[in-house]
Amino acid sequence: MASAADPARPQLRWAALYREADLYKAALRVYTKPLFAWRKALAASADGRTLYDFARHGLANLDRIHAALSRGQYEFRPGLALRFNFNGRARTLYVYPWEERVVDLVLYRALVRRLHGWLSPHAWAYRAAGFGVDRCQRAIRRALAPGDGPRFIVKRDIAEYFASVDHDILLGQLAGLMEPGDPLFRLLEPRVRFRYLDAGEERTAARGIPFGTAIACAFANIHLTAMDRAVAAVPGISYFRYADDLLVVARGPRAASDAADELDRGMAALNLKDKPSHRLDLNLATPGEGAAVEPGFSPAGKFRHLGLEFRADGSVGLSRDKFRKLCNLFRYAFRRKAGRIARLKGPEARAAIAIGVARTVLEGAIRNVAIIDYYLKHVTDEAQIRLLDRWLAEEVLALATGGGHRKGSFRVLPYARLRALGLPSLVHRRRLIVHGHLASPFFVWKAAQAERSAGLAAGRMGGTAARPAHSAPAFSRSPDAAASTKPEGEGAASSRVSWKTVSAAPIRSFAKPFSSTVGDSVA
């Protein structure tokens, strides 16, 4: 009999999962997402067609896709294998034609919706509402709260997870989730044994799932669900999995060791390996608690996970590389404007331009705002954020005076004068975010994106994405004072996309926009 920890295995049927409306919702998502990063719509895959090429005959294309999906006989074309280097890590990204991206998103959403209750509650990535990295981080922080002695940490990271998935094992897992002979299996099998072009040669993958596609995210969770349940069943632990990052928090060494053994057995059963460099078995304790010597566990006062530094005293800070990452967001922006700043006469004029650049990074660049606000939301070590503020002020002064980071530069332009010129404060911004007084530009943009999707669904092509008003003061002169910001009104900023190239015909009317999921970010 299935227990609450191991719910009944679903029997999926494609006829019960698929609706024509799902196809048009997925198309709407694919159509509107590149509008906020217009160059993405110009990307082409193996078929050489851009999003605009696909949308030009969008209604006919979607009708053809619907007819094929209704029969469960859709034929996937090969994608392009593109190799990238992300911060020193080699990755192969598989870019499929726009039509395949729509179908992938349909399959992803159908599986995530139907399997939501079956997937482990300890898997936080690529899920529907109620999960995500923010909630995962808050749950980890609660599990690490000081008290009841030291905490034992077991941390694993699956090596090259998406590229290492065993096809036979995954196909067996998928077959067990659906009725025998159901068309759903015929649709999913070519996404497991996917085809791609590499240097002009067509190949069929012998291992791995297509990193960069929506459906691969659903596969990633399905593949590890049995291991998730086995680890979570170990008494006395808290277990967290975000994609391929695995974390166990235990109050005793025996429970931690048992969970570590389950992790090792689970990965071995799936023919997966963990990264030796990311393998941690720690006894986390403050100096006052006095970490006892436990075989197999190294004493530690902190550890890194998902970009944050969790400490034994319960606080959360930035690791050294993430601190440097935030500095680099500003440093690279300053470097792009260095010539313009250098041509100005007078330190105050140069400082004013540099401050404007800093404000643009913090308020106007969507990607930067998403990164900065994520860390500000979760970091509790305000003293560390003050160091960021100090660094930013010194960097502005270095550009203004040409003298590098020197304390004496504050005699040329005091900190109060820099604030009067508009120098932002990350400490102040963090307080506004934490207390709910600041609708950060990232969330303003997301709300505008949803509103725009509703407008497109209703056939209204006018209007543009809301952007933060740069003329409105995001920060007051006092770091402890609150200031409000308002986004510019609809239509205040013009889009860089030529709407004439996009046909409104493929968009069918919907009453309201659908909610996006974490997995959509790869579509």
Short mmCIF file of C-alpha atoms in Angstrom, two decimals:
data_model
loop_
_atom_site.label_atom_id
_atom_site.label_comp_id
_atom_site.label_asym_id
_atom_site.label_seq_id
_atom_site.Cartn_x
_atom_site.Cartn_y
_atom_site.Cartn_z
CA MET A 1 0.00 0.00 0.00
CA ALA A 2 1.34 3.42 -0.89
CA SER A 3 2.18 5.67 2.02
CA ALA A 4 2.16 9.45 2.24
CA ALA A 5 5.92 9.40 1.74
CA ASP A 6 5.55 7.20 -1.36
CA PRO A 7 2.33 8.21 -3.13
CA ALA A 8 0.69 5.96 -5.66
CA ARG A 9 2.52 5.87 -8.95
CA PRO A 10 0.40 7.73 -11.52
CA GLN A 11 -0.75 6.08 -14.72
CA LEU A 12 -0.37 8.84 -17.29
CA ARG A 13 -2.48 8.92 -20.45
CA TRP A 14 -1.77 11.39 -23.22
CA ALA A 15 -5.47 11.74 -24.05
CA ALA A 16 -6.14 12.88 -20.48
CA LEU A 17 -3.10 15.18 -20.31
CA TYR A 18 -3.24 17.08 -23.56
CA ARG A 19 -5.63 19.90 -24.47
CA GLU A 20 -5.44 22.18 -27.48
CA ALA A 21 -5.48 25.18 -25.13
CA ASP A 22 -2.19 23.94 -23.64
CA LEU A 23 -0.55 24.25 -27.04
CA TYR A 24 -1.67 27.85 -27.49
CA LYS A 25 -0.63 28.78 -23.96
CA ALA A 26 2.83 27.38 -24.65
CA ALA A 27 2.97 29.25 -27.97
CA LEU A 28 1.98 32.46 -26.21
CA ARG A 29 4.79 31.95 -23.74
CA VAL A 30 7.34 31.31 -26.46
CA TYR A 31 6.10 34.26 -28.53
CA THR A 32 6.21 36.80 -25.72
CA LYS A 33 9.34 35.81 -23.82
CA PRO A 34 11.86 37.17 -26.39
CA LEU A 35 10.08 40.53 -26.51
CA PHE A 36 12.08 41.57 -23.44
CA ALA A 37 15.34 40.31 -24.95
CA TRP A 38 14.61 40.88 -28.61
CA ARG A 39 17.79 39.31 -29.96
CA LYS A 40 16.57 35.90 -28.78
CA ALA A 41 13.78 36.04 -31.32
CA LEU A 42 16.38 36.33 -34.08
CA ALA A 43 18.11 33.11 -33.07
CA ALA A 44 17.79 30.23 -35.53
CA SER A 45 18.37 26.52 -35.10
CA ALA A 46 19.03 23.74 -37.59
CA ASP A 47 16.06 24.79 -39.74
CA GLY A 48 17.49 28.30 -40.16
CA ARG A 49 14.22 29.96 -39.11
CA THR A 50 13.77 32.70 -36.52
CA LEU A 51 10.79 33.15 -34.24
CA TYR A 52 9.37 35.69 -36.70
CA ASP A 53 9.60 33.14 -39.51
CA PHE A 54 7.63 30.67 -37.42
CA ALA A 55 5.06 33.30 -36.34
CA ARG A 56 4.51 34.54 -39.89
CA HIS A 57 2.32 31.47 -40.52
CA GLY A 58 1.74 30.79 -36.86
CA LEU A 59 -1.89 29.75 -36.92
CA ALA A 60 -1.34 27.21 -39.68
CA ASN A 61 1.76 25.91 -37.88
CA LEU A 62 -0.08 25.50 -34.59
CA ASP A 63 -3.01 23.75 -36.29
CA ARG A 64 -0.55 21.31 -37.86
CA ILE A 65 1.20 20.72 -34.54
CA HIS A 66 -2.12 20.19 -32.78
CA ALA A 67 -3.17 17.58 -35.34
CA ALA A 68 0.10 15.70 -34.82
CA LEU A 69 -0.04 15.92 -31.01
CA SER A 70 -3.64 14.76 -30.96
CA ARG A 71 -2.47 11.54 -32.64
CA GLY A 72 0.63 11.32 -30.43
CA GLN A 73 2.83 11.12 -33.52
CA TYR A 74 4.80 14.36 -33.57
CA GLU A 75 8.20 14.12 -35.31
CA PHE A 76 11.02 16.02 -33.60
CA ARG A 77 13.71 17.48 -35.82
CA PRO A 78 17.36 17.67 -34.73
CA GLY A 79 18.66 20.70 -32.86
CA LEU A 80 22.04 22.39 -32.81
CA ALA A 81 24.68 21.42 -30.27
CA LEU A 82 26.40 24.61 -29.13
CA ARG A 83 29.32 24.52 -26.72
CA PHE A 84 29.79 27.28 -24.18
CA ASN A 85 32.09 28.03 -21.29
CA PHE A 86 30.20 29.25 -18.22
CA ASN A 87 32.70 30.56 -15.69
CA GLY A 88 35.24 27.92 -16.60
CA ARG A 89 32.71 25.08 -16.89
CA ALA A 90 32.15 23.60 -20.34
CA ARG A 91 28.51 23.11 -21.24
CA THR A 92 26.74 21.89 -24.38
CA LEU A 93 23.48 23.72 -25.01
CA TYR A 94 20.99 22.13 -27.41
CA VAL A 95 19.04 24.72 -29.40
CA TYR A 96 15.98 23.35 -31.19
CA PRO A 97 13.74 25.00 -33.79
CA TRP A 98 11.02 27.23 -32.40
CA GLU A 99 8.33 24.69 -33.20
CA GLU A 100 10.07 22.05 -31.10
CA ARG A 101 10.42 24.54 -28.25
CA VAL A 102 6.66 24.99 -28.18
CA VAL A 103 6.06 21.22 -28.12
CA ASP A 104 8.73 20.73 -25.44
CA LEU A 105 6.99 23.31 -23.27
CA VAL A 106 3.64 21.56 -23.75
CA LEU A 107 5.15 18.25 -22.64
CA TYR A 108 7.01 19.84 -19.72
CA ARG A 109 3.94 21.57 -18.35
CA ALA A 110 1.75 18.51 -18.77
CA LEU A 111 4.18 16.33 -16.81
CA VAL A 112 4.90 18.89 -14.09
CA ARG A 113 1.19 19.54 -13.56
CA ARG A 114 0.21 15.88 -13.41
CA LEU A 115 3.22 14.67 -11.41
CA HIS A 116 3.23 17.52 -8.91
CA GLY A 117 1.91 15.37 -6.05
CA TRP A 118 4.03 12.38 -7.00
CA LEU A 119 7.38 14.17 -7.13
CA SER A 120 9.27 14.44 -3.89
CA PRO A 121 8.46 17.51 -1.73
CA HIS A 122 12.21 17.74 -1.14
CA ALA A 123 12.90 18.57 -4.81
CA TRP A 124 12.73 22.36 -5.16
CA ALA A 125 13.71 23.03 -8.77
CA TYR A 126 11.59 22.82 -11.94
CA ARG A 127 8.31 22.64 -10.04
CA ALA A 128 4.94 24.34 -10.09
CA ALA A 129 3.87 26.98 -7.56
CA GLY A 130 5.07 26.57 -3.99
CA PHE A 131 8.69 25.70 -4.74
CA GLY A 132 11.70 27.52 -6.19
CA VAL A 133 15.11 28.66 -5.03
CA ASP A 134 13.82 31.36 -2.65
CA ARG A 135 11.67 28.97 -0.65
CA CYS A 136 14.43 26.38 -0.71
CA GLN A 137 16.90 28.83 0.80
CA ARG A 138 14.47 29.84 3.53
CA ALA A 139 13.79 26.19 4.39
CA ILE A 140 17.54 25.47 4.61
CA ARG A 141 18.02 28.44 6.91
CA ARG A 142 15.27 27.16 9.23
CA ALA A 143 16.84 23.70 9.31
CA LEU A 144 20.20 25.23 10.23
CA ALA A 145 18.85 27.33 13.12
CA PRO A 146 21.21 27.12 16.13
CA GLY A 147 20.20 24.99 19.09
CA ASP A 148 20.22 21.36 20.17
CA GLY A 149 23.95 21.04 19.59
CA PRO A 150 25.99 20.85 16.38
CA ARG A 151 24.55 20.16 12.96
CA PHE A 152 26.01 17.64 10.54
CA ILE A 153 26.11 18.57 6.87
CA VAL A 154 26.27 16.18 3.94
CA LYS A 155 26.63 17.93 0.58
CA ARG A 156 26.87 16.33 -2.85
CA ASP A 157 26.78 17.69 -6.40
CA ILE A 158 26.08 15.32 -9.29
CA ALA A 159 28.82 15.57 -11.90
CA GLU A 160 27.55 16.66 -15.34
CA TYR A 161 24.05 15.56 -14.40
CA PHE A 162 22.14 16.45 -17.58
CA ALA A 163 24.86 14.92 -19.74
CA SER A 164 25.09 11.75 -17.62
CA VAL A 165 21.50 10.47 -17.47
CA ASP A 166 21.28 6.79 -18.49
CA HIS A 167 18.68 6.50 -21.27
CA ASP A 168 17.62 2.94 -20.50
CA ILE A 169 17.00 3.73 -16.83
CA LEU A 170 15.09 6.94 -17.60
CA LEU A 171 12.94 5.28 -20.27
CA GLY A 172 12.12 2.50 -17.82
CA GLN A 173 11.06 5.08 -15.26
CA LEU A 174 8.89 6.88 -17.81
CA ALA A 175 7.30 3.63 -18.98
CA GLY A 176 6.36 2.84 -15.38
CA LEU A 177 4.47 6.13 -15.09
CA MET A 178 2.07 5.53 -17.95
CA GLU A 179 -0.25 2.92 -19.31
CA PRO A 180 1.44 0.40 -21.65
CA GLY A 181 1.35 1.46 -25.27
CA ASP A 182 0.14 4.99 -24.52
CA PRO A 183 1.10 7.60 -27.19
CA LEU A 184 2.80 9.69 -24.48
CA PHE A 185 5.74 7.29 -24.45
CA ARG A 186 6.15 7.69 -28.23
CA LEU A 187 6.34 11.45 -27.73
CA LEU A 188 8.84 11.31 -24.87
CA GLU A 189 11.21 8.66 -26.20
CA PRO A 190 12.70 10.88 -28.96
CA ARG A 191 13.28 13.59 -26.34
CA VAL A 192 15.36 11.11 -24.35
CA ARG A 193 17.19 9.65 -27.34
CA PHE A 194 17.35 13.08 -28.90
CA ARG A 195 18.90 13.99 -32.25
CA TYR A 196 21.23 16.91 -32.80
CA LEU A 197 23.67 18.39 -35.30
CA ASP A 198 27.30 18.65 -34.27
CA ALA A 199 29.65 20.31 -36.77
CA GLY A 200 27.12 19.59 -39.51
CA GLU A 201 26.83 15.89 -38.69
CA GLU A 202 23.55 14.48 -37.37
CA ARG A 203 23.88 12.33 -34.28
CA THR A 204 21.62 10.60 -31.78
CA ALA A 205 22.57 10.98 -28.14
CA ALA A 206 23.62 7.78 -26.43
CA ARG A 207 23.48 9.32 -22.96
CA GLY A 208 22.16 12.45 -21.29
CA ILE A 209 19.13 14.69 -21.75
CA PRO A 210 19.07 17.86 -23.89
CA PHE A 211 20.32 20.66 -21.63
CA GLY A 212 18.59 23.90 -22.59
CA THR A 213 15.15 22.40 -23.30
CA ALA A 214 12.09 22.58 -21.06
CA ILE A 215 11.35 18.85 -21.16
CA ALA A 216 14.84 18.04 -19.83
CA CYS A 217 13.88 19.75 -16.56
CA ALA A 218 10.94 17.40 -16.07
CA PHE A 219 13.16 14.42 -16.86
CA ALA A 220 15.73 15.66 -14.31
CA ASN A 221 13.19 15.47 -11.47
CA ILE A 222 11.57 12.20 -12.54
CA HIS A 223 14.97 10.50 -12.74
CA LEU A 224 15.91 11.33 -9.13
CA THR A 225 12.54 10.91 -7.42
CA ALA A 226 13.20 7.38 -6.11
CA MET A 227 16.51 8.51 -4.63
CA ASP A 228 14.83 11.57 -3.11
CA ARG A 229 12.34 9.37 -1.28
CA ALA A 230 14.97 6.94 -0.05
CA VAL A 231 17.12 9.74 1.39
CA ALA A 232 14.19 11.65 2.90
CA ALA A 233 13.03 8.45 4.67
CA VAL A 234 16.17 8.44 6.85
CA PRO A 235 15.00 9.55 10.32
CA GLY A 236 16.44 12.65 11.94
CA ILE A 237 17.43 14.60 8.81
CA SER A 238 16.27 17.43 6.58
CA TYR A 239 16.88 16.83 2.89
CA PHE A 240 17.01 19.41 0.10
CA ARG A 241 17.62 18.87 -3.61
CA TYR A 242 17.78 21.75 -6.05
CA ALA A 243 18.36 20.23 -9.52
CA ASP A 244 21.69 18.40 -9.05
CA ASP A 245 22.70 20.06 -5.74
CA LEU A 246 22.03 17.70 -2.82
CA LEU A 247 22.07 18.76 0.83
CA VAL A 248 21.35 16.91 4.07
CA VAL A 249 21.14 18.60 7.50
CA ALA A 250 21.17 16.26 10.50
CA ARG A 251 21.41 16.74 14.26
CA GLY A 252 23.45 13.60 14.80
CA PRO A 253 26.37 11.89 13.04
CA ARG A 254 24.58 8.55 12.66
CA ALA A 255 21.65 10.07 10.77
CA ALA A 256 24.03 12.07 8.57
CA SER A 257 26.06 8.94 7.75
CA ASP A 258 22.92 6.94 6.92
CA ALA A 259 21.73 9.73 4.59
CA ALA A 260 25.15 9.90 2.93
CA ASP A 261 25.03 6.15 2.31
CA GLU A 262 21.57 6.48 0.73
CA LEU A 263 22.84 9.25 -1.53
CA ASP A 264 25.78 7.15 -2.65
CA ARG A 265 23.57 4.09 -3.27
CA GLY A 266 21.01 6.16 -5.13
CA MET A 267 23.55 7.71 -7.47
CA ALA A 268 25.26 4.38 -8.06
CA ALA A 269 21.92 2.76 -8.99
CA LEU A 270 21.41 5.49 -11.60
CA ASN A 271 24.99 5.26 -12.91
CA LEU A 272 25.68 8.81 -11.71
CA LYS A 273 28.74 10.19 -9.93
CA ASP A 274 29.25 13.13 -7.63
CA LYS A 275 31.94 15.78 -7.96
CA PRO A 276 34.79 15.02 -5.55
CA SER A 277 35.58 18.75 -5.26
CA HIS A 278 32.03 19.46 -4.04
CA ARG A 279 31.77 16.53 -1.64
CA LEU A 280 31.39 17.77 1.95
CA ASP A 281 30.81 15.98 5.26
CA LEU A 282 30.90 18.63 7.95
CA ASN A 283 30.31 19.04 11.66
CA LEU A 284 28.88 22.55 11.75
CA ALA A 285 29.24 24.21 15.13
CA THR A 286 29.99 27.63 16.62
CA PRO A 287 33.06 28.02 18.84
CA GLY A 288 30.75 28.16 21.86
CA GLU A 289 29.11 24.85 20.98
CA GLY A 290 32.47 23.14 20.59
CA ALA A 291 32.40 20.72 17.69
CA ALA A 292 33.13 17.22 18.93
CA VAL A 293 35.50 15.04 16.95
CA GLU A 294 33.41 12.74 14.79
CA PRO A 295 35.04 10.25 12.39
CA GLY A 296 34.32 11.14 8.79
CA PHE A 297 33.14 14.70 9.54
CA SER A 298 35.34 17.77 9.40
CA PRO A 299 34.66 20.59 11.89
CA ALA A 300 33.51 23.78 10.17
CA GLY A 301 31.88 27.08 11.00
CA LYS A 302 30.31 27.67 7.58
CA PHE A 303 29.67 26.16 4.15
CA ARG A 304 28.51 27.29 0.70
CA HIS A 305 25.31 26.22 -1.01
CA LEU A 306 23.40 27.67 -3.97
CA GLY A 307 25.54 30.80 -4.00
CA LEU A 308 25.15 31.66 -0.31
CA GLU A 309 27.36 31.09 2.71
CA PHE A 310 25.50 29.45 5.60
CA ARG A 311 27.15 29.88 8.99
CA ALA A 312 26.99 27.97 12.24
CA ASP A 313 25.54 30.96 14.11
CA GLY A 314 22.51 30.96 11.81
CA SER A 315 23.54 33.96 9.73
CA VAL A 316 23.78 33.95 5.93
CA GLY A 317 26.41 35.84 3.97
CA LEU A 318 28.11 36.08 0.61
CA SER A 319 30.98 33.80 -0.23
CA ARG A 320 34.13 35.46 -1.51
CA ASP A 321 33.44 34.70 -5.15
CA LYS A 322 29.85 35.97 -4.95
CA PHE A 323 31.03 39.16 -3.24
CA ARG A 324 33.43 39.61 -6.15
CA LYS A 325 30.64 38.80 -8.61
CA LEU A 326 28.50 41.67 -7.31
CA CYS A 327 31.47 44.03 -7.48
CA ASN A 328 32.10 42.95 -11.08
CA LEU A 329 28.57 43.86 -12.13
CA PHE A 330 29.43 47.47 -11.33
CA ARG A 331 33.08 47.24 -12.40
CA TYR A 332 32.25 46.04 -15.92
CA ALA A 333 29.62 48.75 -16.33
CA PHE A 334 32.14 51.40 -15.24
CA ARG A 335 34.66 49.99 -17.69
CA ARG A 336 32.23 50.39 -20.58
CA LYS A 337 31.77 54.09 -19.72
CA ALA A 338 35.38 54.79 -18.73
CA GLY A 339 36.12 56.85 -21.85
CA ARG A 340 33.13 59.11 -21.35
CA ILE A 341 33.93 59.62 -17.68
CA ALA A 342 37.58 60.43 -18.37
CA ARG A 343 36.67 63.18 -20.88
CA LEU A 344 34.81 65.19 -18.26
CA LYS A 345 36.51 67.93 -16.25
CA GLY A 346 36.20 68.08 -12.50
CA PRO A 347 35.81 65.22 -9.99
CA GLU A 348 32.18 66.01 -9.21
CA ALA A 349 31.13 65.84 -12.87
CA ARG A 350 32.94 62.52 -13.29
CA ALA A 351 31.44 61.21 -10.05
CA ALA A 352 27.94 62.18 -11.21
CA ILE A 353 28.33 60.14 -14.41
CA ALA A 354 29.78 57.17 -12.50
CA ILE A 355 26.90 57.31 -10.03
CA GLY A 356 24.46 57.30 -12.93
CA VAL A 357 26.14 54.16 -14.26
CA ALA A 358 25.87 52.52 -10.82
CA ARG A 359 22.18 53.37 -10.63
CA THR A 360 21.61 51.92 -14.08
CA VAL A 361 23.21 48.64 -12.99
CA LEU A 362 21.05 48.54 -9.88
CA GLU A 363 17.79 49.75 -11.33
CA GLY A 364 17.73 49.39 -15.09
CA ALA A 365 19.49 46.16 -16.10
CA ILE A 366 17.01 43.34 -15.52
CA ARG A 367 19.59 40.57 -15.27
CA ASN A 368 21.72 42.55 -12.82
CA VAL A 369 18.71 43.43 -10.70
CA ALA A 370 17.67 39.77 -10.51
CA ILE A 371 21.14 38.76 -9.31
CA ILE A 372 21.60 41.61 -6.84
CA ASP A 373 18.12 41.37 -5.33
CA TYR A 374 18.45 37.59 -4.91
CA TYR A 375 21.50 38.01 -2.72
CA LEU A 376 20.18 41.05 -0.86
CA LYS A 377 16.98 39.16 -0.05
CA HIS A 378 18.74 36.20 1.57
CA VAL A 379 21.92 37.66 3.08
CA THR A 380 21.48 38.55 6.77
CA ASP A 381 25.05 39.77 7.37
CA GLU A 382 24.44 43.49 6.97
CA ALA A 383 28.05 44.31 7.85
CA GLN A 384 29.11 42.50 4.67
CA ILE A 385 26.65 44.56 2.61
CA ARG A 386 28.14 47.69 4.17
CA LEU A 387 31.50 46.62 2.80
CA LEU A 388 29.90 46.50 -0.65
CA ASP A 389 28.61 50.03 -0.14
CA ARG A 390 32.08 51.16 0.91
CA TRP A 391 33.66 49.50 -2.12
CA LEU A 392 31.13 51.12 -4.46
CA ALA A 393 31.78 54.58 -3.01
CA GLU A 394 35.55 54.11 -3.32
CA GLU A 395 35.18 52.86 -6.90
CA VAL A 396 33.18 55.97 -7.83
CA LEU A 397 35.81 58.18 -6.18
CA ALA A 398 38.60 56.34 -7.98
CA LEU A 399 36.92 57.16 -11.30
CA ALA A 400 36.30 60.74 -10.23
CA THR A 401 39.81 61.47 -8.99
CA GLY A 402 41.88 58.98 -10.99
CA GLY A 403 43.73 58.01 -7.83
CA GLY A 404 42.57 54.48 -7.09
CA HIS A 405 40.96 53.31 -3.84
CA ARG A 406 42.26 55.74 -1.19
CA LYS A 407 40.64 56.99 1.99
CA GLY A 408 41.94 60.46 1.23
CA SER A 409 39.62 60.67 -1.75
CA PHE A 410 36.72 61.24 0.60
CA ARG A 411 38.24 64.66 1.38
CA VAL A 412 37.67 65.58 -2.27
CA LEU A 413 34.06 64.35 -2.30
CA PRO A 414 32.64 63.33 1.11
CA TYR A 415 30.28 60.42 1.34
CA ALA A 416 27.38 62.76 2.11
CA ARG A 417 28.02 64.58 -1.16
CA LEU A 418 28.10 61.29 -3.09
CA ARG A 419 24.75 60.37 -1.57
CA ALA A 420 23.38 63.78 -2.53
CA LEU A 421 24.47 63.06 -6.11
CA GLY A 422 22.43 59.84 -5.99
CA LEU A 423 24.93 57.16 -4.95
CA PRO A 424 22.81 54.08 -4.14
CA SER A 425 23.08 52.16 -0.89
CA LEU A 426 22.80 48.38 -0.99
CA VAL A 427 22.20 48.27 2.76
CA HIS A 428 19.23 50.54 2.34
CA ARG A 429 17.96 48.58 -0.64
CA ARG A 430 18.19 45.33 1.31
CA ARG A 431 16.11 46.78 4.14
CA LEU A 432 13.44 47.95 1.74
CA ILE A 433 13.28 44.52 0.08
CA VAL A 434 13.20 42.59 3.35
CA HIS A 435 10.45 44.77 4.83
CA GLY A 436 8.39 44.78 1.64
CA HIS A 437 8.72 48.53 0.99
CA LEU A 438 10.42 48.20 -2.37
CA ALA A 439 8.94 46.63 -5.47
CA SER A 440 12.28 45.96 -7.09
CA PRO A 441 12.55 46.66 -10.83
CA PHE A 442 12.88 42.93 -11.43
CA PHE A 443 9.44 42.24 -9.97
CA VAL A 444 7.99 45.35 -11.59
CA TRP A 445 9.26 43.97 -14.89
CA LYS A 446 7.78 40.54 -14.22
CA ALA A 447 4.41 42.10 -13.42
CA ALA A 448 4.61 44.16 -16.59
CA GLN A 449 5.52 41.01 -18.51
CA ALA A 450 2.38 39.27 -17.24
CA GLU A 451 0.29 42.32 -18.06
CA ARG A 452 1.75 42.47 -21.54
CA SER A 453 1.02 38.77 -22.06
CA ALA A 454 -2.61 39.49 -21.20
CA GLY A 455 -2.66 42.31 -23.73
CA LEU A 456 -1.17 40.11 -26.43
CA ALA A 457 -3.64 37.35 -25.65
CA ALA A 458 -6.49 39.79 -26.14
CA GLY A 459 -5.00 40.91 -29.45
CA ARG A 460 -3.71 44.28 -28.25
CA MET A 461 -0.27 44.76 -29.75
CA GLY A 462 0.32 48.23 -28.32
CA GLY A 463 2.11 49.13 -25.13
CA THR A 464 5.56 48.28 -23.87
CA ALA A 465 7.25 46.74 -20.90
CA ALA A 466 7.38 48.92 -17.81
CA ARG A 467 10.81 50.06 -16.80
CA PRO A 468 11.91 51.70 -13.57
CA ALA A 469 11.85 55.46 -13.75
CA HIS A 470 15.48 56.52 -13.56
CA SER A 471 14.46 60.05 -12.71
CA ALA A 472 12.67 58.91 -9.56
CA PRO A 473 14.94 58.65 -6.50
CA ALA A 474 15.43 55.01 -5.62
CA PHE A 475 17.31 55.91 -2.44
CA SER A 476 17.18 58.81 -0.08
CA ARG A 477 20.24 60.70 1.12
CA SER A 478 20.07 58.87 4.43
CA PRO A 479 20.80 55.14 4.33
CA ASP A 480 18.13 54.49 6.97
CA ALA A 481 15.35 56.51 5.35
CA ALA A 482 12.75 54.88 3.11
CA ALA A 483 11.99 56.06 -0.38
CA SER A 484 9.37 54.85 -2.79
CA THR A 485 9.74 54.20 -6.47
CA LYS A 486 7.13 54.07 -9.18
CA PRO A 487 7.49 52.41 -12.55
CA GLU A 488 6.93 54.41 -15.64
CA GLY A 489 3.47 54.07 -17.06
CA GLU A 490 2.51 51.74 -19.83
CA GLY A 491 3.92 52.96 -23.10
CA ALA A 492 6.48 55.22 -21.44
CA ALA A 493 9.41 53.29 -22.88
CA SER A 494 9.48 52.17 -26.48
CA SER A 495 10.29 48.60 -27.41
CA ARG A 496 13.21 47.88 -29.70
CA VAL A 497 11.26 45.13 -31.47
CA SER A 498 9.58 45.94 -34.75
CA TRP A 499 6.02 44.83 -34.22
CA LYS A 500 5.40 44.77 -37.95
CA THR A 501 7.40 41.57 -38.18
CA VAL A 502 5.14 39.76 -35.70
CA SER A 503 1.75 38.52 -36.74
CA ALA A 504 -1.04 38.71 -34.22
CA ALA A 505 -2.90 35.91 -35.98
CA PRO A 506 -1.33 32.98 -34.07
CA ILE A 507 -2.50 34.34 -30.72
CA ARG A 508 -5.92 33.11 -29.69
CA SER A 509 -7.87 34.94 -27.02
CA PHE A 510 -7.51 33.98 -23.38
CA ALA A 511 -9.27 35.53 -20.42
CA LYS A 512 -6.12 35.99 -18.33
CA PRO A 513 -2.41 35.21 -18.50
CA PHE A 514 -1.25 31.83 -17.30
CA SER A 515 1.31 31.55 -14.52
CA SER A 516 4.88 30.73 -15.45
CA THR A 517 7.00 28.06 -13.80
CA VAL A 518 10.63 27.74 -12.94
CA GLY A 519 11.22 25.33 -15.78
CA ASP A 520 10.06 27.89 -18.34
CA SER A 521 13.35 29.70 -17.94
CA VAL A 522 15.05 27.20 -20.20
CA ALA A 523 12.39 27.21 -22.92
#
